[in-house]
Amino acid sequence: MAYTAAGVVALLGLWCSVVGFTGGTLPLIGLKTAGSPLVGLGFLIVVTPTLARLAFWITLAPLLPAIKRRTR
């Protein structure tokens, strides 16, 4: 489940990166950008991996106590 959430958010981040390169409206945020290589690279290198990590750990966090009990 955590990998699925991280994958979905990574695809959303990739979509935002494409919009950052080409220009347009960012999905779910509604922020308009004119598009430039700097904005696209910023999304690709910083924003997308950060959002994917956050989504992974947010969905995995409720399962950690159960995993801990199971591995004892």
Coordinates of C-alpha atoms in Angstrom, one line a residue:
M1 CA 0.0 0.0 0.0
A2 CA 2.8 2.4 0.8
Y3 CA 4.6 1.7 -2.5
T4 CA 1.3 2.3 -4.4
A5 CA 0.8 5.7 -2.7
A6 CA 4.5 6.6 -3.4
G7 CA 4.1 5.6 -7.0
V8 CA 1.0 7.6 -7.5
V9 CA 2.5 10.7 -6.0
A10 CA 5.7 10.1 -8.1
L11 CA 3.6 10.1 -11.2
L12 CA 1.8 13.3 -10.1
G13 CA 5.3 14.8 -9.5
L14 CA 6.4 13.7 -12.9
W15 CA 3.3 15.4 -14.4
C16 CA 4.1 18.5 -12.5
S17 CA 7.7 18.4 -13.9
V18 CA 6.4 18.2 -17.5
V19 CA 4.1 21.2 -16.8
G20 CA 7.1 23.0 -15.2
F21 CA 9.1 22.5 -18.4
T22 CA 6.4 23.3 -20.9
G23 CA 4.2 25.7 -19.0
G24 CA 0.6 25.5 -18.0
T25 CA -1.5 24.9 -14.8
L26 CA -0.1 22.5 -12.2
P27 CA -2.5 19.6 -11.4
L28 CA -4.3 19.7 -8.1
I29 CA -2.5 22.9 -7.1
G30 CA -3.9 25.2 -9.7
L31 CA -0.7 27.3 -9.9
K32 CA 0.0 28.6 -13.4
T33 CA 3.6 28.6 -14.7
A34 CA 5.1 30.0 -17.8
G35 CA 7.4 27.0 -18.1
S36 CA 11.2 27.1 -18.0
P37 CA 14.0 24.6 -17.6
L38 CA 14.8 25.8 -14.1
V39 CA 11.2 25.2 -12.9
G40 CA 11.1 21.8 -14.6
L41 CA 14.4 20.7 -13.1
G42 CA 13.3 22.0 -9.7
F43 CA 10.2 19.8 -9.7
L44 CA 12.1 16.8 -11.2
I45 CA 15.0 16.9 -8.7
V46 CA 13.5 18.4 -5.5
V47 CA 9.7 18.3 -5.4
T48 CA 8.9 14.9 -6.9
P49 CA 11.3 12.8 -4.7
T50 CA 10.3 14.7 -1.6
L51 CA 6.6 14.1 -2.2
A52 CA 7.1 10.4 -3.0
R53 CA 9.1 9.9 0.2
L54 CA 6.4 11.8 2.3
A55 CA 3.6 9.7 0.7
F56 CA 5.5 6.5 1.4
W57 CA 6.2 7.2 5.1
I58 CA 2.7 8.7 5.7
T59 CA 1.0 5.6 4.5
L60 CA 3.5 3.3 6.2
A61 CA 3.5 5.0 9.6
P62 CA 0.2 3.5 10.8
L63 CA 1.5 0.0 9.9
L64 CA 4.7 0.3 11.8
P65 CA 3.4 -0.9 15.2
A66 CA 1.9 -4.0 13.6
I67 CA 5.1 -4.7 11.7
K68 CA 7.1 -4.3 14.9
R69 CA 4.9 -6.8 16.8
R70 CA 5.0 -9.3 13.9
T71 CA 8.8 -9.3 13.7
R72 CA 9.5 -10.0 17.4

